[in-house]
Amino acid sequence: IDADLLIAGSQLFVAAYQNKVYAISLTAQKIQWRMPRSTLRNLAVSGSALLMTLDNGVVVALEQSTGAEVWNQARLMGRGVTNPIGIPSTKDCAVGDYQGYVHVMDVGTGELKGRGRARAGAILTTFISPGFEGFYTLSERGMITAWLLEESS
């Protein structure tokens, strides 16, 4: 298991490199579904979507209750894409890449909505913090950048 375990509601999500992603019911204490997906990155949830970056850089959304693929965004393949995060108070998600860009996508469709660039090299990870309506990135140079989306996003 390479990604951190993720608890969302009464489900536990587990993913591994060159293996599968699992949804485990915490109440029934059994596997709800498993899908063949390989990742090295942490998972995220936004609404009913389970967000993940596959080991080839494709970002996908799976339906939390069934594991069915809702969308995939292959335009980021080969960009060294980070873990996805659901952006608080929006219907958007974001990932960073090896060139220092942050890519924002619609959680419902996977459509790329925009991007911005950090000035501190490759982005290693993205993360959120309670009480902040945006998100953060950590770069290879150790710089933490706070991001807020414009209202039209």
GROMACS .gro file of C-alpha atoms in nm, residues 1-5 13-17 19-20 22 39-40:
model
   15
    1ILE     CA    1   0.000   0.000   0.000
    2ASP     CA    2   0.160   0.323  -0.116
    3ALA     CA    3  -0.117   0.579  -0.070
    4ASP     CA    4  -0.250   0.680   0.271
    5LEU     CA    5  -0.573   0.513   0.378
   13PHE     CA    6  -1.053   0.347   0.066
   14VAL     CA    7  -0.722   0.169   0.008
   15ALA     CA    8  -0.505   0.185  -0.305
   16ALA     CA    9  -0.175   0.031  -0.406
   17TYR     CA   10   0.083   0.055  -0.681
   19ASN     CA   11  -0.267  -0.343  -0.782
   20LYS     CA   12  -0.621  -0.230  -0.707
   22TYR     CA   13  -1.066  -0.103  -0.265
   39THR     CA   14  -0.142   0.463  -0.791
   40LEU     CA   15   0.142   0.591  -0.578
   0.00000   0.00000   0.00000
